[in-house]
Short mmCIF file of C-alpha atoms in Angstrom, two decimals:
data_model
loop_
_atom_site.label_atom_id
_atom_site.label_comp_id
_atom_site.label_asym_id
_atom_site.label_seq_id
_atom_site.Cartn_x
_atom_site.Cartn_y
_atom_site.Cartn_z
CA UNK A 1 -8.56 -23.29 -20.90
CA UNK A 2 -10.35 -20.79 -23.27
CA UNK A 3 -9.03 -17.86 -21.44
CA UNK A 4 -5.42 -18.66 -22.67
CA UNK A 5 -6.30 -18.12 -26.16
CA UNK A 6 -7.83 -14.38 -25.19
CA UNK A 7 -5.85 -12.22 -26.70
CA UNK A 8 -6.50 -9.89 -23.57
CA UNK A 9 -5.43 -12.20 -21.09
CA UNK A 10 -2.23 -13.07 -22.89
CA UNK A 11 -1.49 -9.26 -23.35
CA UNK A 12 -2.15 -8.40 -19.83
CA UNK A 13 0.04 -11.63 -18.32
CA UNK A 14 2.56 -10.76 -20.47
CA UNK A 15 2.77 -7.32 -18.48
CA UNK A 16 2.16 -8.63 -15.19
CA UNK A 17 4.72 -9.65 -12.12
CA UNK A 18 7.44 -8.75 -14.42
CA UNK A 19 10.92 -9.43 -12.98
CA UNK A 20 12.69 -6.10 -11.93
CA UNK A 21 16.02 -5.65 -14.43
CA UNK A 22 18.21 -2.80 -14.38
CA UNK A 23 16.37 0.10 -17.17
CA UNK A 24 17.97 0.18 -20.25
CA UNK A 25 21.41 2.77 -20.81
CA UNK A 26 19.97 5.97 -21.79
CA UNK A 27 15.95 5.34 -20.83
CA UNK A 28 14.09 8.05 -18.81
CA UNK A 29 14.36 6.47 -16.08
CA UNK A 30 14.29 7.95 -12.37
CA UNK A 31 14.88 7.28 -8.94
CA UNK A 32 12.44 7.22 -5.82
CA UNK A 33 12.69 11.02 -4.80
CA UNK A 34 9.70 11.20 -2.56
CA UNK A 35 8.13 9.00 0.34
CA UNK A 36 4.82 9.24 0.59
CA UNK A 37 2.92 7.99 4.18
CA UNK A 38 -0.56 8.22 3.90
CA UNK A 39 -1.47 8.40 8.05
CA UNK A 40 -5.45 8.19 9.14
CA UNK A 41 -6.43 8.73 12.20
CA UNK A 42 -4.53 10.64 15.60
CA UNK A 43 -4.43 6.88 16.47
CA UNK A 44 -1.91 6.53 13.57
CA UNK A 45 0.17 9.49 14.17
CA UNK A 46 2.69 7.65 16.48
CA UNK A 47 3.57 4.80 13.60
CA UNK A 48 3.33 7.29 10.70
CA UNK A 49 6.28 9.37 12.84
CA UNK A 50 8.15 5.94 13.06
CA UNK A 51 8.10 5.23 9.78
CA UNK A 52 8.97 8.78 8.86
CA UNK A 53 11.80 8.72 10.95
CA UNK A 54 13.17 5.24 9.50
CA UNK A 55 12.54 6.98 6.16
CA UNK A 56 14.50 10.01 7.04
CA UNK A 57 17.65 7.76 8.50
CA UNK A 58 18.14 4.82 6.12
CA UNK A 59 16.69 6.55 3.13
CA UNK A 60 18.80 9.78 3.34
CA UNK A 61 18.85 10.50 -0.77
CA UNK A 62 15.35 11.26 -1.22
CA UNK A 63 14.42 14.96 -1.21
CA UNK A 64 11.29 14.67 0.50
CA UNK A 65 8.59 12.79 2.58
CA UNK A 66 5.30 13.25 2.71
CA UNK A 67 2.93 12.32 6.14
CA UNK A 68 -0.54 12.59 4.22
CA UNK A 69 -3.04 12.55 6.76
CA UNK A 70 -6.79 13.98 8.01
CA UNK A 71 -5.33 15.63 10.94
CA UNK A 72 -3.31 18.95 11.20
CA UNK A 73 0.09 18.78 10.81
CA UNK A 74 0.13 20.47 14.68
CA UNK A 75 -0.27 17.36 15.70
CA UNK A 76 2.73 15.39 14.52
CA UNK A 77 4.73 17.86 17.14
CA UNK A 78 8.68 17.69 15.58
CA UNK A 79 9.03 15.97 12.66
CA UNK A 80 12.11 14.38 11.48
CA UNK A 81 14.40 15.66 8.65
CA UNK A 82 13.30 16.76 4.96
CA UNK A 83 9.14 15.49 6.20
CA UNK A 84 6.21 17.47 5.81
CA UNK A 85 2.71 17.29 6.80
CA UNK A 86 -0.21 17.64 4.22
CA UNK A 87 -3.60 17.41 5.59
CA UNK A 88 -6.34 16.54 3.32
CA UNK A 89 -10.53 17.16 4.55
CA UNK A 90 -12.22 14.10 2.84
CA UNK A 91 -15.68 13.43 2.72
CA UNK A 92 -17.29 10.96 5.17
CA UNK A 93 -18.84 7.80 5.20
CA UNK A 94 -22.61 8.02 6.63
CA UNK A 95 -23.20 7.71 10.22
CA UNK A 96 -24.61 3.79 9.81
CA UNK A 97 -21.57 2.29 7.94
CA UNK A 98 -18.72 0.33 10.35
CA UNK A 99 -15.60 1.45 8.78
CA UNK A 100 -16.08 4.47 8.32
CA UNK A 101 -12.04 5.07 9.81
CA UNK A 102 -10.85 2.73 7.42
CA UNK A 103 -12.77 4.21 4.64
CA UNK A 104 -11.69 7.09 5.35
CA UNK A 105 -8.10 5.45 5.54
CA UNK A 106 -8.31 4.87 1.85
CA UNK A 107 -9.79 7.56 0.88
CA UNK A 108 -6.54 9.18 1.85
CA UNK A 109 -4.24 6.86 0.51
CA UNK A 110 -5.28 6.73 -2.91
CA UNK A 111 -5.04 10.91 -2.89
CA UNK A 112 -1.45 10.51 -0.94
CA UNK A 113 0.69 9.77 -4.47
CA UNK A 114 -0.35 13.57 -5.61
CA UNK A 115 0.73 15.45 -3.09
CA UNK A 116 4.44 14.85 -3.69
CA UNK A 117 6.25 17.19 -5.33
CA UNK A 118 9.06 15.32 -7.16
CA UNK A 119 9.06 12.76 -9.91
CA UNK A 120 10.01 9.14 -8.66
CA UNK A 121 7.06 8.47 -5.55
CA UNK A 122 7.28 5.98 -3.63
CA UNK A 123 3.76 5.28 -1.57
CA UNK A 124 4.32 3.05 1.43
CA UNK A 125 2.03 2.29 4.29
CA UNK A 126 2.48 4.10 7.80
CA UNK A 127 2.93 0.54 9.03
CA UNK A 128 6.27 -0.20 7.04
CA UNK A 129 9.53 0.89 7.98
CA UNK A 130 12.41 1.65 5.00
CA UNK A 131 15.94 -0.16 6.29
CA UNK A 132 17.66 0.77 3.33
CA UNK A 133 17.34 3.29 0.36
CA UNK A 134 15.23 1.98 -2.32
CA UNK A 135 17.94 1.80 -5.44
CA UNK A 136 15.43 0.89 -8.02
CA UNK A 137 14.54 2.93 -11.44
CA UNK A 138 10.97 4.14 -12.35
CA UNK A 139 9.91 4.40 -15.93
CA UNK A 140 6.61 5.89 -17.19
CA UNK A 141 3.44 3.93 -17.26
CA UNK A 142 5.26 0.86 -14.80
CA UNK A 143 4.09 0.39 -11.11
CA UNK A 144 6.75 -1.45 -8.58
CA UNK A 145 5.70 -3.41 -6.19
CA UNK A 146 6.19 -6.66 -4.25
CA UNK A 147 3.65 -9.47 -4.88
CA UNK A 148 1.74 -11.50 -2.46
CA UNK A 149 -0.88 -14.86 -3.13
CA UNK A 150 -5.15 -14.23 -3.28
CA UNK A 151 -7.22 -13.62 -6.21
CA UNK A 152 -8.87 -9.79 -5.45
CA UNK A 153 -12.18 -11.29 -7.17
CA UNK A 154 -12.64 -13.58 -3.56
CA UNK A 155 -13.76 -10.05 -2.22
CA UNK A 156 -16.69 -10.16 -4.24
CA UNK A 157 -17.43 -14.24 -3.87
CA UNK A 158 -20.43 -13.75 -1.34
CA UNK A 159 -21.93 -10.57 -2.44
CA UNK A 160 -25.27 -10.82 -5.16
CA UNK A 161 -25.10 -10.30 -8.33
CA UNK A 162 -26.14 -6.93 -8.37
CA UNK A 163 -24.11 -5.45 -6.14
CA UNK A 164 -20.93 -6.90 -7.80
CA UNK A 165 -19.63 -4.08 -10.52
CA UNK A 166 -20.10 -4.99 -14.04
CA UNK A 167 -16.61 -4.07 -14.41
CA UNK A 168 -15.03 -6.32 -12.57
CA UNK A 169 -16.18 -9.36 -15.11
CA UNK A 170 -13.96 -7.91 -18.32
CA UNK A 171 -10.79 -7.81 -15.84
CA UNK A 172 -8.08 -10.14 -16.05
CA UNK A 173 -5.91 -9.10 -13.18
CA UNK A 174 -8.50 -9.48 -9.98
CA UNK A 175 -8.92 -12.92 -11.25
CA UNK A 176 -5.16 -13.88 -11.00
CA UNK A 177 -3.35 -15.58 -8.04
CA UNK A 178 -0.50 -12.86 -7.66
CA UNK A 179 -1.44 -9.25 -7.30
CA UNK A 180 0.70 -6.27 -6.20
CA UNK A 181 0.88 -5.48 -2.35
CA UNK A 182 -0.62 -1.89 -1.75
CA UNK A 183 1.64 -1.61 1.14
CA UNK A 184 4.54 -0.99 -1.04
CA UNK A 185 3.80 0.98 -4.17
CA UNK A 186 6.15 3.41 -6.75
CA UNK A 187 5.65 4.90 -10.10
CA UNK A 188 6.60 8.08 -11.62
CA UNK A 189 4.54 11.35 -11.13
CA UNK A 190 2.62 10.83 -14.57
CA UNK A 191 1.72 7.63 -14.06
CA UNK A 192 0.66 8.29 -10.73
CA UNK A 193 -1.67 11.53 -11.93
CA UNK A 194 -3.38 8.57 -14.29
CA UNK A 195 -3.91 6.23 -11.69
CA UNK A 196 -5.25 8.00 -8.71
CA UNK A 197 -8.46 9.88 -10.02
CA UNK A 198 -9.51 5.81 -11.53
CA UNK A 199 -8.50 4.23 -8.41
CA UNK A 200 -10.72 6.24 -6.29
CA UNK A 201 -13.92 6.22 -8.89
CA UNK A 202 -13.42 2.87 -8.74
CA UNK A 203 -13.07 2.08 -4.88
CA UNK A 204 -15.67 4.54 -4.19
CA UNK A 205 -18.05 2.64 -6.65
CA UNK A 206 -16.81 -0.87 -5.57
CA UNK A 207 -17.80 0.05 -1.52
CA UNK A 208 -20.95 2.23 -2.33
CA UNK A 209 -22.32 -1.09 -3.43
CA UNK A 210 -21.16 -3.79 -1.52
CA UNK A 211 -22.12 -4.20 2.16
CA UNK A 212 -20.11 -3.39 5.31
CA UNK A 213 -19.83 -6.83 6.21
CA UNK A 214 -15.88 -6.45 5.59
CA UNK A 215 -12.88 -4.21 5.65
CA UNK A 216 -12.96 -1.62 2.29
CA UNK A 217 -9.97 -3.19 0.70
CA UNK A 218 -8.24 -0.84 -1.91
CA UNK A 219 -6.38 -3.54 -3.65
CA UNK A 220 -9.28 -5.18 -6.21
CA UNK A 221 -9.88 -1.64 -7.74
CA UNK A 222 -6.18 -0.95 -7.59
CA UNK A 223 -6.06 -4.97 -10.04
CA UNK A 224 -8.95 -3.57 -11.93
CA UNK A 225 -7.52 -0.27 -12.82
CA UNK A 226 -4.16 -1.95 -13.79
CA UNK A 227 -5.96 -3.65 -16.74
CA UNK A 228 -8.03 -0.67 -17.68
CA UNK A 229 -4.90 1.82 -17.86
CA UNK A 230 -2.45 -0.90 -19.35
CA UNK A 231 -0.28 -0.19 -16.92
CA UNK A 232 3.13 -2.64 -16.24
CA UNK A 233 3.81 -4.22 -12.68
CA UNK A 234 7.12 -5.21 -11.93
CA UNK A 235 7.75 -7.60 -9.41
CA UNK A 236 10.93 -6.27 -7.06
CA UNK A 237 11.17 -8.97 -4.82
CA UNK A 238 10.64 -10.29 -1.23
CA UNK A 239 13.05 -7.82 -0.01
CA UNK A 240 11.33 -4.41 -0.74
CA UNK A 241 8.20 -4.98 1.32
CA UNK A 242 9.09 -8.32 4.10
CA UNK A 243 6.38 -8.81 6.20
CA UNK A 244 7.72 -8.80 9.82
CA UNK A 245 5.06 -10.38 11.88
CA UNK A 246 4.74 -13.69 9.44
CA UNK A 247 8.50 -14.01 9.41
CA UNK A 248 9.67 -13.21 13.12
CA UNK A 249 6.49 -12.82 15.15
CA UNK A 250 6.73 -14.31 18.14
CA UNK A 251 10.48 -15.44 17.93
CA UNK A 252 13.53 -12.79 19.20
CA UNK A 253 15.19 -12.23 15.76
CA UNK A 254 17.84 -10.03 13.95
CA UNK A 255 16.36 -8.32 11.26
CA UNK A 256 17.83 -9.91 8.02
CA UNK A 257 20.14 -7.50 6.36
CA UNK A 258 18.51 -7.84 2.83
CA UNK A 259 15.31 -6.22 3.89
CA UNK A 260 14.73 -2.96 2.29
CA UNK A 261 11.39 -2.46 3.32
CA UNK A 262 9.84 -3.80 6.84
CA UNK A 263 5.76 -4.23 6.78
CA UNK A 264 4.46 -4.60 10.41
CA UNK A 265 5.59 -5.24 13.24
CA UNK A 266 4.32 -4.54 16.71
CA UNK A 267 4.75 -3.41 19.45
CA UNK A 268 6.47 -0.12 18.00
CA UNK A 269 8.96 0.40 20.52
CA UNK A 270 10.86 -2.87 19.81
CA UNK A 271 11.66 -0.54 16.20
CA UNK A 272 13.08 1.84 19.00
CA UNK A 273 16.04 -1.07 19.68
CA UNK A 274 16.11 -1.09 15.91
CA UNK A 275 16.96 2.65 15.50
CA UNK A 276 19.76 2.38 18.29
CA UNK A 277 21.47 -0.79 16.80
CA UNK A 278 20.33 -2.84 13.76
CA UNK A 279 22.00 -5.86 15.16
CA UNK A 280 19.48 -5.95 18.13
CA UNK A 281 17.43 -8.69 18.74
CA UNK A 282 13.79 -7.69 18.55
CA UNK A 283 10.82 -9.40 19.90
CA UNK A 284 7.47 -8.80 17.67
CA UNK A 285 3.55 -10.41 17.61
CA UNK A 286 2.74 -13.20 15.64
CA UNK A 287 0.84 -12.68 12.12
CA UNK A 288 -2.71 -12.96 13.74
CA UNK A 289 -2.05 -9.78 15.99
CA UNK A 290 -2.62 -6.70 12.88
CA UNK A 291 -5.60 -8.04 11.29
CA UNK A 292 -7.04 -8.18 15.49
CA UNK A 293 -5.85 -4.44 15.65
CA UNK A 294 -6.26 -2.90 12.64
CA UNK A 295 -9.21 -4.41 10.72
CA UNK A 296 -11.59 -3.14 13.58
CA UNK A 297 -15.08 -1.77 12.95
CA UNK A 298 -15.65 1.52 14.43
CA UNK A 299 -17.33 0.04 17.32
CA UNK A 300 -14.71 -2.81 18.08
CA UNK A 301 -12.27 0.07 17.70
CA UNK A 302 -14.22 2.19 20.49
CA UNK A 303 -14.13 -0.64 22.48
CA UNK A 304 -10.72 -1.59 22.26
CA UNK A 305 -9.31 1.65 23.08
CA UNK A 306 -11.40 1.52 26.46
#
């Protein structure tokens, strides 16, 4: 009960999962300009594509988007309207560690946001698909997001004491039910040139002392960080990131019309049917399928592409 009478906590709640509202006449606001895809892997190339392509089609104002990956843009063969290929060489995991690719993943993702050129950026994950142009303002030190359920700390519930970052204990935001979905992330240029360099000191430090006994998540140093840089999160609903496989996996379904942003969704080529006719009916996995395929160790990942 103490922790309500911290006058940290209370400040930081008060600037958490903050309803979206229309800015203010006047403010300095500005739309999303720029889709960023961060893209690991040549595995990842054929969903990164996809999702650049939705981008392209059903988000037609933006001026540019971005396929951040480690391999050369040669690669990505014809890419669809107003997209461009940045390739980034990022250091390595050692030989021993078993996710490294995901590591790597990461790496790349929180370096993506910078390599936009415009002012309103708008990160998304390779895996989600825009349906509709993202409408929403971006103001300076805010990040917009959608919100899902787990406390980030639980990624740090097993490990010892001393390979838990000190940092972690002064936080408010790991520790609190709601947290902003990576998967679906904007801000403005400035605030994302704060919050990269901190997010990757502090993933890099967070997974340099934990164990590889699970996934490098970016998400608790992305909570962390939000405390540290007193940055806003503003909740924009359901809508903006709606994840596919927990809501119509395993059922033939209509994609609801509200959807801005779709997250999952496999196989791919049911978003084919999409592309020809929104009203189609498409047929996806169920909710247990992405964590099978994409939380693989290097060696499960080997195995599975046999």
């Amino acid at each position: 009960m103490f922790k309500f009478l911290n006058a940290k906590y209370r400040h930081i709640t008060a600037r958490h999962n903050i309803p979206y509202q229309e800015p203010a006449v006047g403010s300095a606001a500005v739309p999303v300009t720029s889709i960023v895809i961060p893209c690991a892997g040549a595995d990842y190339i054929e969903e990164g594509l996809l999702s650049a392509t939705f981008a392209a089609r059903f988000a037609p104002d933006v001026e540019e988007i971005v396929l951040v990956s480690d391999r050369p843009a040669s690669e990505f063969g014809e890419l669809p309207p107003k997209t461009r290929v940045v390739t980034l060489d990022l250091p390595q995991r050692e030989e021993g560690y078993r996710y490294k690719q995901i590591y790597l993943s990461r790496l790349i993702k929180l370096n993506a946001p910078l390599q936009a050129r415009t002012d309103g950026i708008l990160m998304i994950d390779s895996d989600l698909n825009l349906l509709q142009m993202p409408r929403f303002k971006i103001e300076e030190h805010h990040i917009y997001s959608s919100f899902r359920q787990g406390k980030m700390i639980a990624k740090l519930d097993k490990a010892p004491a001393e390979k838990v970052p000190a940092y972690y204990k002064d936080t408010v935001r790991p520790y609190i039910v709601d947290h902003v979905n990576g998967a679906f992330l904007a801000a403005s240029r400035k605030t994302w040139r704060r919050i990269c360099p901190l997010w990757l000191t502090l993933f890099q430090d967070t997974w340099e002392l934990m164990d590889d006994s699970q996934p490098p998540t970016d998400q608790l140093p992305l909570a962390a960080l939000l405390d540290m840089l007193d940055i806003k999160t503003v909740n924009l609903g359901d809508w903006m990131n709606w994840p596919v496989s927990k809501k119509i996996g395993g059922v033939a379904s209509v994609i609801p019309k509200p959807v801005v942003g779709a997250h999952g969704g496999f196989p791919l080529s049911e978003w084919q049917k999409y592309l020809v006719s929104p009203e189609s009916e498409l047929l996806f996995k169920g909710q247990d399928y992405t964590r099978k395929v994409r939380y693989l160790t290097d060696a499960e990942k080997l195995t599975a592409s046999e």
